[in-house]
mmCIF file of C-alpha atoms in Angstrom:
data_model
loop_
_atom_site.group_PDB
_atom_site.id
_atom_site.type_symbol
_atom_site.label_atom_id
_atom_site.label_comp_id
_atom_site.label_asym_id
_atom_site.label_seq_id
_atom_site.Cartn_x
_atom_site.Cartn_y
_atom_site.Cartn_z
ATOM 1 C CA MET A 474 -21.761 -47.136 24.724
ATOM 2 C CA LYS A 475 -20.975 -49.930 27.173
ATOM 3 C CA ILE A 476 -17.526 -51.409 27.489
ATOM 4 C CA ASN A 477 -17.089 -55.043 28.624
ATOM 5 C CA ASP A 478 -13.913 -55.270 30.720
ATOM 6 C CA GLN A 479 -15.013 -58.368 32.637
ATOM 7 C CA LYS A 480 -17.403 -61.158 31.836
ATOM 8 C CA GLU A 481 -20.110 -59.955 34.219
ATOM 9 C CA THR A 482 -19.251 -56.272 34.733
ATOM 10 C CA GLU A 483 -20.107 -53.448 32.353
ATOM 11 C CA PHE A 484 -18.982 -49.831 32.464
ATOM 12 C CA ARG A 485 -20.792 -46.799 31.118
ATOM 13 C CA GLU A 486 -20.951 -43.047 31.588
ATOM 14 C CA GLY A 487 -23.150 -41.822 34.405
ATOM 15 C CA SER A 488 -26.353 -39.790 34.149
ATOM 16 C CA VAL A 489 -28.447 -37.710 36.512
ATOM 17 C CA ASN A 490 -30.747 -40.713 36.961
ATOM 18 C CA ASP A 491 -27.951 -42.599 38.734
ATOM 19 C CA GLY A 492 -27.758 -40.173 41.670
ATOM 20 C CA ILE A 493 -29.761 -42.082 44.283
ATOM 21 C CA ALA A 494 -28.243 -45.499 43.546
ATOM 22 C CA CYS A 495 -24.665 -44.180 43.391
ATOM 23 C CA GLY A 496 -25.168 -42.012 46.474
ATOM 24 C CA LYS A 497 -26.412 -44.962 48.502
ATOM 25 C CA ILE A 498 -23.460 -47.091 47.422
ATOM 26 C CA CYS A 499 -20.999 -44.286 48.212
ATOM 27 C CA PHE A 500 -22.445 -43.906 51.718
ATOM 28 C CA SER A 501 -22.483 -47.665 52.343
ATOM 29 C CA ALA A 502 -19.016 -48.295 50.897
ATOM 30 C CA PHE A 503 -17.248 -45.603 52.907
ATOM 31 C CA LYS A 504 -19.106 -46.563 56.095
ATOM 32 C CA THR A 505 -18.171 -50.230 55.685
ATOM 33 C CA ILE A 506 -14.471 -49.457 55.251
ATOM 34 C CA ALA A 507 -14.507 -46.928 58.101
ATOM 35 C CA ASP A 508 -16.178 -49.399 60.460
ATOM 36 C CA GLN A 509 -13.604 -52.065 59.576
ATOM 37 C CA HIS A 510 -10.792 -49.709 60.607
ATOM 38 C CA HIS A 511 -12.683 -48.103 63.520
ATOM 39 C CA PHE A 512 -12.551 -44.632 61.976
ATOM 40 C CA PRO A 513 -15.393 -42.215 61.167
ATOM 41 C CA SER A 514 -16.607 -42.218 57.574
ATOM 42 C CA GLU A 515 -15.697 -39.466 55.120
ATOM 43 C CA PHE A 516 -19.379 -39.509 54.110
ATOM 44 C CA PRO A 517 -21.144 -39.699 57.490
ATOM 45 C CA GLN A 518 -24.769 -39.092 56.406
ATOM 46 C CA LEU A 519 -26.838 -40.680 53.643
ATOM 47 C CA GLU A 520 -28.927 -37.758 52.355
ATOM 48 C CA PRO A 521 -26.015 -35.299 51.942
ATOM 49 C CA THR A 522 -24.019 -38.042 50.209
ATOM 50 C CA VAL A 523 -26.825 -38.634 47.694
ATOM 51 C CA SER A 524 -27.042 -34.863 47.163
ATOM 52 C CA ILE A 525 -23.292 -34.546 46.538
ATOM 53 C CA ILE A 526 -23.179 -37.445 44.086
ATOM 54 C CA SER A 527 -26.304 -36.195 42.290
ATOM 55 C CA SER A 528 -24.818 -32.713 41.905
ATOM 56 C CA MET A 529 -21.622 -34.150 40.422
ATOM 57 C CA LEU A 530 -23.614 -36.239 37.949
ATOM 58 C CA ALA A 531 -25.521 -33.111 36.935
ATOM 59 C CA ASN A 532 -22.377 -30.983 36.514
ATOM 60 C CA SER A 533 -20.939 -31.054 32.976
ATOM 61 C CA GLY A 534 -17.507 -30.325 34.446
ATOM 62 C CA PHE A 535 -17.377 -33.873 35.859
ATOM 63 C CA TYR A 536 -16.900 -37.102 33.963
ATOM 64 C CA SER A 537 -18.478 -40.126 35.654
ATOM 65 C CA VAL A 538 -18.175 -43.856 35.085
ATOM 66 C CA ILE A 539 -20.680 -46.401 36.402
ATOM 67 C CA ALA A 540 -20.057 -50.120 36.982
ATOM 68 C CA GLU A 541 -23.003 -52.492 36.545
ATOM 69 C CA ARG A 542 -23.512 -56.200 37.157
ATOM 70 C CA ASN A 543 -26.632 -57.933 35.896
ATOM 71 C CA GLY A 544 -28.168 -54.529 35.219
ATOM 72 C CA GLU A 545 -27.587 -53.269 38.777
ATOM 73 C CA ILE A 546 -25.241 -50.397 39.670
ATOM 74 C CA VAL A 547 -22.378 -51.670 41.843
ATOM 75 C CA GLY A 548 -19.920 -48.777 41.760
ATOM 76 C CA SER A 549 -18.935 -45.389 40.393
ATOM 77 C CA ASN A 550 -16.027 -43.013 40.008
ATOM 78 C CA PHE A 551 -15.685 -39.335 39.072
ATOM 79 C CA LEU A 552 -13.164 -37.088 37.359
ATOM 80 C CA ASP A 553 -13.262 -33.345 38.002
ATOM 81 C CA GLU A 554 -12.318 -31.782 34.659
ATOM 82 C CA ARG A 555 -13.026 -28.147 35.537
ATOM 83 C CA GLY A 556 -9.414 -27.022 35.945
ATOM 84 C CA SER A 557 -5.981 -27.482 34.419
ATOM 85 C CA ILE A 558 -5.368 -30.209 37.026
ATOM 86 C CA LEU A 559 -7.893 -33.073 37.205
ATOM 87 C CA GLY A 560 -9.202 -34.496 40.477
ATOM 88 C CA ILE A 561 -10.430 -38.049 41.037
ATOM 89 C CA GLY A 562 -13.215 -39.225 43.332
ATOM 90 C CA PRO A 563 -15.125 -40.243 45.155
ATOM 91 C CA ILE A 564 -14.729 -43.825 43.989
ATOM 92 C CA SER A 565 -17.053 -46.321 45.663
ATOM 93 C CA ILE A 566 -17.965 -49.975 45.185
ATOM 94 C CA ASP A 567 -20.900 -51.858 46.680
ATOM 95 C CA PRO A 568 -19.541 -53.689 49.765
ATOM 96 C CA THR A 569 -20.963 -56.983 48.449
ATOM 97 C CA VAL A 570 -18.621 -56.898 45.420
ATOM 98 C CA GLN A 571 -15.564 -55.137 46.834
ATOM 99 C CA ASN A 572 -12.129 -56.674 46.191
ATOM 100 C CA THR A 573 -13.244 -58.211 42.873
ATOM 101 C CA GLY A 574 -11.287 -55.892 40.573
ATOM 102 C CA ILE A 575 -14.041 -53.339 39.940
ATOM 103 C CA GLY A 576 -12.205 -50.571 41.791
ATOM 104 C CA ARG A 577 -9.081 -50.953 39.689
ATOM 105 C CA GLN A 578 -11.131 -50.804 36.481
ATOM 106 C CA LEU A 579 -13.013 -47.709 37.659
ATOM 107 C CA MET A 580 -9.701 -46.004 38.467
ATOM 108 C CA GLN A 581 -8.069 -47.038 35.205
ATOM 109 C CA ASN A 582 -11.107 -45.772 33.305
ATOM 110 C CA VAL A 583 -10.747 -42.193 34.557
ATOM 111 C CA VAL A 584 -6.941 -42.219 34.211
ATOM 112 C CA ASP A 585 -7.263 -43.420 30.607
ATOM 113 C CA ARG A 586 -9.792 -40.681 29.890
ATOM 114 C CA ALA A 587 -7.481 -37.988 31.263
ATOM 115 C CA ILE A 588 -4.548 -39.264 29.215
ATOM 116 C CA SER A 589 -6.659 -39.551 26.054
ATOM 117 C CA GLN A 590 -7.553 -35.870 26.419
ATOM 118 C CA GLY A 591 -3.910 -34.881 26.784
ATOM 119 C CA ARG A 592 -4.422 -33.984 30.447
ATOM 120 C CA PRO A 593 -2.200 -36.404 32.397
ATOM 121 C CA ASN A 594 -1.831 -34.333 35.581
ATOM 122 C CA ILE A 595 -4.237 -35.899 38.089
ATOM 123 C CA ARG A 596 -4.626 -35.742 41.875
ATOM 124 C CA LEU A 597 -6.606 -37.405 44.651
ATOM 125 C CA HIS A 598 -6.802 -37.999 48.392
ATOM 126 C CA THR A 599 -7.312 -41.270 50.207
ATOM 127 C CA ALA A 600 -7.492 -42.334 53.848
ATOM 128 C CA SER A 601 -4.051 -43.210 55.199
ATOM 129 C CA HIS A 602 -5.467 -46.223 57.064
ATOM 130 C CA HIS A 603 -6.827 -47.768 53.863
ATOM 131 C CA GLY A 604 -3.773 -49.635 52.648
ATOM 132 C CA ARG A 605 -5.576 -51.355 49.766
ATOM 133 C CA SER A 606 -6.422 -48.013 48.157
ATOM 134 C CA ILE A 607 -2.895 -46.658 48.565
ATOM 135 C CA SER A 608 -1.505 -49.869 47.056
ATOM 136 C CA LEU A 609 -3.910 -49.739 44.113
ATOM 137 C CA TYR A 610 -3.286 -46.079 43.339
ATOM 138 C CA SER A 611 0.486 -46.560 43.608
ATOM 139 C CA LYS A 612 0.342 -49.407 41.077
ATOM 140 C CA ILE A 613 -1.596 -47.168 38.681
ATOM 141 C CA GLY A 614 1.151 -44.542 38.875
ATOM 142 C CA PHE A 615 0.166 -42.205 41.713
ATOM 143 C CA LYS A 616 2.792 -40.943 44.164
ATOM 144 C CA VAL A 617 2.247 -39.835 47.762
ATOM 145 C CA GLN A 618 3.088 -36.130 48.027
ATOM 146 C CA ALA A 619 1.851 -34.954 51.432
ATOM 147 C CA PRO A 620 0.140 -36.162 54.621
ATOM 148 C CA MET A 621 -3.189 -34.483 55.395
ATOM 149 C CA VAL A 622 -5.633 -34.343 58.297
ATOM 150 C CA ILE A 623 -9.365 -33.705 58.348
ATOM 151 C CA LEU A 624 -10.371 -31.189 61.010
ATOM 152 C CA GLN A 625 -13.832 -30.630 62.434
ATOM 153 C CA GLY A 626 -15.372 -28.767 65.344
ATOM 154 C CA PRO A 627 -17.142 -25.580 66.416
ATOM 155 C CA ARG A 628 -16.541 -22.262 64.710
ATOM 156 C CA ILE A 629 -13.311 -20.576 65.755
ATOM 157 C CA GLN A 630 -14.113 -17.391 67.642
ATOM 158 C CA GLU A 631 -11.044 -15.368 66.766
ATOM 159 C CA VAL A 632 -10.392 -12.261 64.689
ATOM 160 C CA VAL A 633 -7.186 -12.415 62.665
ATOM 161 C CA PRO A 634 -5.531 -8.955 62.799
ATOM 162 C CA ASN A 635 -5.334 -6.812 59.665
ATOM 163 C CA THR A 636 -7.631 -9.062 57.620
ATOM 164 C CA LYS A 637 -11.087 -8.583 56.159
ATOM 165 C CA VAL A 638 -13.133 -11.516 54.857
ATOM 166 C CA ARG A 639 -16.035 -10.895 52.489
ATOM 167 C CA GLN A 640 -18.113 -12.835 49.983
ATOM 168 C CA ALA A 641 -16.360 -13.287 46.658
ATOM 169 C CA GLN A 642 -17.679 -11.569 43.541
ATOM 170 C CA SER A 643 -17.220 -12.357 39.860
ATOM 171 C CA SER A 644 -15.014 -9.260 39.590
ATOM 172 C CA ASP A 645 -12.537 -10.997 41.949
ATOM 173 C CA LEU A 646 -11.872 -13.900 39.562
ATOM 174 C CA ASP A 647 -8.729 -12.458 37.976
ATOM 175 C CA ALA A 648 -7.120 -11.847 41.360
ATOM 176 C CA ILE A 649 -8.220 -15.284 42.582
ATOM 177 C CA SER A 650 -6.790 -17.026 39.507
ATOM 178 C CA HIS A 651 -3.513 -15.134 39.848
ATOM 179 C CA LEU A 652 -3.258 -16.190 43.490
ATOM 180 C CA CYS A 653 -3.922 -19.851 42.683
ATOM 181 C CA GLU A 654 -1.325 -19.773 39.896
ATOM 182 C CA MET A 655 1.215 -18.176 42.236
ATOM 183 C CA VAL A 656 0.759 -20.788 44.984
ATOM 184 C CA HIS A 657 -0.077 -23.953 43.021
ATOM 185 C CA GLY A 658 1.053 -23.269 39.463
ATOM 186 C CA CYS A 659 -2.459 -23.931 38.153
ATOM 187 C CA GLN A 660 -5.895 -22.296 38.071
ATOM 188 C CA ARG A 661 -9.340 -23.439 39.231
ATOM 189 C CA GLN A 662 -11.410 -20.611 37.766
ATOM 190 C CA GLN A 663 -14.467 -22.641 36.728
ATOM 191 C CA GLU A 664 -14.707 -24.275 40.144
ATOM 192 C CA VAL A 665 -14.469 -20.900 41.899
ATOM 193 C CA SER A 666 -16.969 -19.355 39.459
ATOM 194 C CA GLU A 667 -19.490 -22.019 40.440
ATOM 195 C CA ALA A 668 -18.802 -21.357 44.121
ATOM 196 C CA ILE A 669 -19.369 -17.630 43.607
ATOM 197 C CA ILE A 670 -22.730 -18.334 41.952
ATOM 198 C CA GLN A 671 -23.658 -20.663 44.827
ATOM 199 C CA GLY A 672 -22.639 -18.010 47.361
ATOM 200 C CA THR A 673 -20.038 -20.126 49.166
ATOM 201 C CA ALA A 674 -16.833 -18.426 47.949
ATOM 202 C CA SER A 675 -15.045 -15.815 50.038
ATOM 203 C CA VAL A 676 -11.913 -13.674 49.805
ATOM 204 C CA VAL A 677 -9.467 -12.176 52.282
ATOM 205 C CA GLU A 678 -8.306 -8.604 51.887
ATOM 206 C CA ARG A 679 -5.216 -7.119 53.486
ATOM 207 C CA ALA A 680 -4.231 -3.510 52.804
ATOM 208 C CA GLY A 681 -6.880 -3.336 50.070
ATOM 209 C CA ARG A 682 -5.499 -6.383 48.233
ATOM 210 C CA ILE A 683 -6.959 -9.890 47.815
ATOM 211 C CA THR A 684 -4.436 -12.157 49.560
ATOM 212 C CA GLY A 685 -6.537 -15.294 50.004
ATOM 213 C CA TYR A 686 -9.720 -17.008 48.894
ATOM 214 C CA ALA A 687 -11.823 -20.091 49.546
ATOM 215 C CA SER A 688 -14.335 -21.780 47.303
ATOM 216 C CA GLU A 689 -15.611 -22.998 50.691
ATOM 217 C CA VAL A 690 -13.898 -24.158 53.874
ATOM 218 C CA SER A 691 -15.364 -27.648 53.733
ATOM 219 C CA PHE A 692 -14.709 -31.228 52.619
ATOM 220 C CA PHE A 693 -15.250 -30.382 48.936
ATOM 221 C CA GLY A 694 -13.956 -26.810 49.128
ATOM 222 C CA HIS A 695 -10.398 -25.506 48.825
ATOM 223 C CA ALA A 696 -8.575 -22.385 49.981
ATOM 224 C CA VAL A 697 -5.412 -20.546 48.950
ATOM 225 C CA GLY A 698 -3.532 -17.753 50.694
ATOM 226 C CA GLU A 699 -0.284 -15.838 50.541
ATOM 227 C CA THR A 700 0.282 -16.540 54.252
ATOM 228 C CA ASN A 701 -1.132 -18.654 57.066
ATOM 229 C CA ASP A 702 -2.976 -15.585 58.378
ATOM 230 C CA ASP A 703 -5.055 -15.522 55.206
ATOM 231 C CA ILE A 704 -6.120 -19.145 55.717
ATOM 232 C CA LYS A 705 -6.745 -18.545 59.430
ATOM 233 C CA ALA A 706 -9.037 -15.644 58.557
ATOM 234 C CA LEU A 707 -11.016 -17.802 56.109
ATOM 235 C CA ILE A 708 -11.376 -20.622 58.635
ATOM 236 C CA ALA A 709 -12.449 -18.241 61.404
ATOM 237 C CA ALA A 710 -15.026 -16.596 59.130
ATOM 238 C CA THR A 711 -16.691 -19.944 58.390
ATOM 239 C CA SER A 712 -19.657 -20.777 60.611
ATOM 240 C CA GLU A 713 -19.800 -24.487 59.729
ATOM 241 C CA TYR A 714 -17.304 -26.882 58.166
ATOM 242 C CA LYS A 715 -19.611 -28.894 55.927
ATOM 243 C CA GLY A 716 -19.222 -32.615 55.477
ATOM 244 C CA ALA A 717 -16.572 -34.579 57.330
ATOM 245 C CA GLY A 718 -14.591 -31.367 57.902
ATOM 246 C CA PHE A 719 -11.819 -29.624 55.962
ATOM 247 C CA LEU A 720 -8.419 -30.920 54.898
ATOM 248 C CA LEU A 721 -5.194 -29.340 56.095
ATOM 249 C CA PRO A 722 -1.563 -30.241 55.263
ATOM 250 C CA MET A 723 -0.048 -31.910 58.326
ATOM 251 C CA THR A 724 3.299 -30.334 57.487
ATOM 252 C CA ASN A 725 1.926 -26.813 58.127
ATOM 253 C CA HIS A 726 2.679 -26.905 61.841
ATOM 254 C CA ASP A 727 1.684 -23.289 62.569
ATOM 255 C CA LEU A 728 -1.733 -23.603 60.943
ATOM 256 C CA LEU A 729 -2.406 -27.041 62.406
ATOM 257 C CA THR A 730 -1.545 -26.074 65.984
ATOM 258 C CA TRP A 731 -3.585 -22.857 65.662
ATOM 259 C CA CYS A 732 -6.631 -24.909 64.672
ATOM 260 C CA LEU A 733 -6.082 -27.367 67.527
ATOM 261 C CA ALA A 734 -5.559 -24.564 70.059
ATOM 262 C CA ASN A 735 -8.885 -23.076 68.945
ATOM 263 C CA GLY A 736 -10.909 -26.204 69.634
ATOM 264 C CA LEU A 737 -10.843 -28.125 66.344
ATOM 265 C CA LYS A 738 -10.162 -31.872 66.455
ATOM 266 C CA ILE A 739 -8.404 -34.212 64.050
ATOM 267 C CA VAL A 740 -11.004 -36.570 62.597
ATOM 268 C CA MET A 741 -8.635 -38.730 60.578
ATOM 269 C CA SER A 742 -5.483 -38.609 58.461
ATOM 270 C CA MET A 743 -5.233 -38.831 54.682
ATOM 271 C CA VAL A 744 -2.570 -38.777 51.988
ATOM 272 C CA HIS A 745 -2.393 -36.575 48.914
ATOM 273 C CA MET A 746 -1.398 -38.514 45.785
ATOM 274 C CA THR A 747 -0.558 -37.221 42.325
ATOM 275 C CA ARG A 748 0.106 -38.559 38.831
ATOM 276 C CA GLY A 749 1.952 -36.416 36.311
ATOM 277 C CA LEU A 750 3.471 -33.014 37.010
ATOM 278 C CA TYR A 751 3.341 -31.692 40.571
ATOM 279 C CA ASN A 752 4.472 -28.315 41.909
ATOM 280 C CA GLN A 753 5.220 -27.967 45.604
ATOM 281 C CA PRO A 754 2.810 -25.209 46.779
ATOM 282 C CA GLN A 755 4.495 -21.838 47.370
ATOM 283 C CA GLY A 756 2.126 -20.483 50.001
ATOM 284 C CA ALA A 757 -0.616 -21.512 52.397
ATOM 285 C CA TYR A 758 -3.517 -23.690 51.298
ATOM 286 C CA LEU A 759 -6.310 -26.092 52.158
ATOM 287 C CA PRO A 760 -7.029 -28.767 49.534
ATOM 288 C CA SER A 761 -10.440 -30.146 48.726
ATOM 289 C CA ILE A 762 -11.022 -33.894 48.943
ATOM 290 C CA LEU A 763 -10.565 -33.953 45.140
ATOM 291 C CA TYR A 764 -7.240 -32.053 45.227
#
């Protein structure tokens, strides 16, 4: 069912058939904003962007909302509903109709959906140089919780002592969920289950115990560890940091300087924003671009 929020703009749920159009807009929108601020884009290549958006549209764990004008898609937004905490994004609007109120309506749509389901705890990331986004999200009720950086570069050639990194198995899910609950106060079991099936998830073992895991060390992946050494081991075991790079909390000085000393570069800075309950993480972690 379509909902008329503006005279010439209609909003509807997305479908797998929207992948190419939404992917192209996402690529174009982020590139336009990045070029205006003289920063690299979070979505630097067209084909991978279309693939990412298409996969989200095909995943029943995501809710999507599409904005149309005169029958043409002009924007989209996504809500990751796979865990106890919901993640928003990417939100993108065709550059030809930006700053016309569509972005606010796309954001309000997903926030209203989360609240209507009794799931008001929502998180997102946005570029720190994009003041309009930070202003919009703040007005909708999001609070800045932590500064982040995106890191990218060649694989780190270092072995972290007393750690073993291996591919995650389904039998590791209980330990992974316990670890996520311990550090973040929430679980992301469905997301990690999908990563295990896709073959991207990994775990760290120390003294025969799982002390860290990553769905993937990448732009859309996240990692959790008891200590910084667990996260270092996961980063060092990753041959390629897919997408724009991986996010790292700027406040984790030890982990950040270790990455920089091993040849990684800061691509850009971001801010982590939350709405609803938020627990300060009690351990080491890398967020995904969603949260």
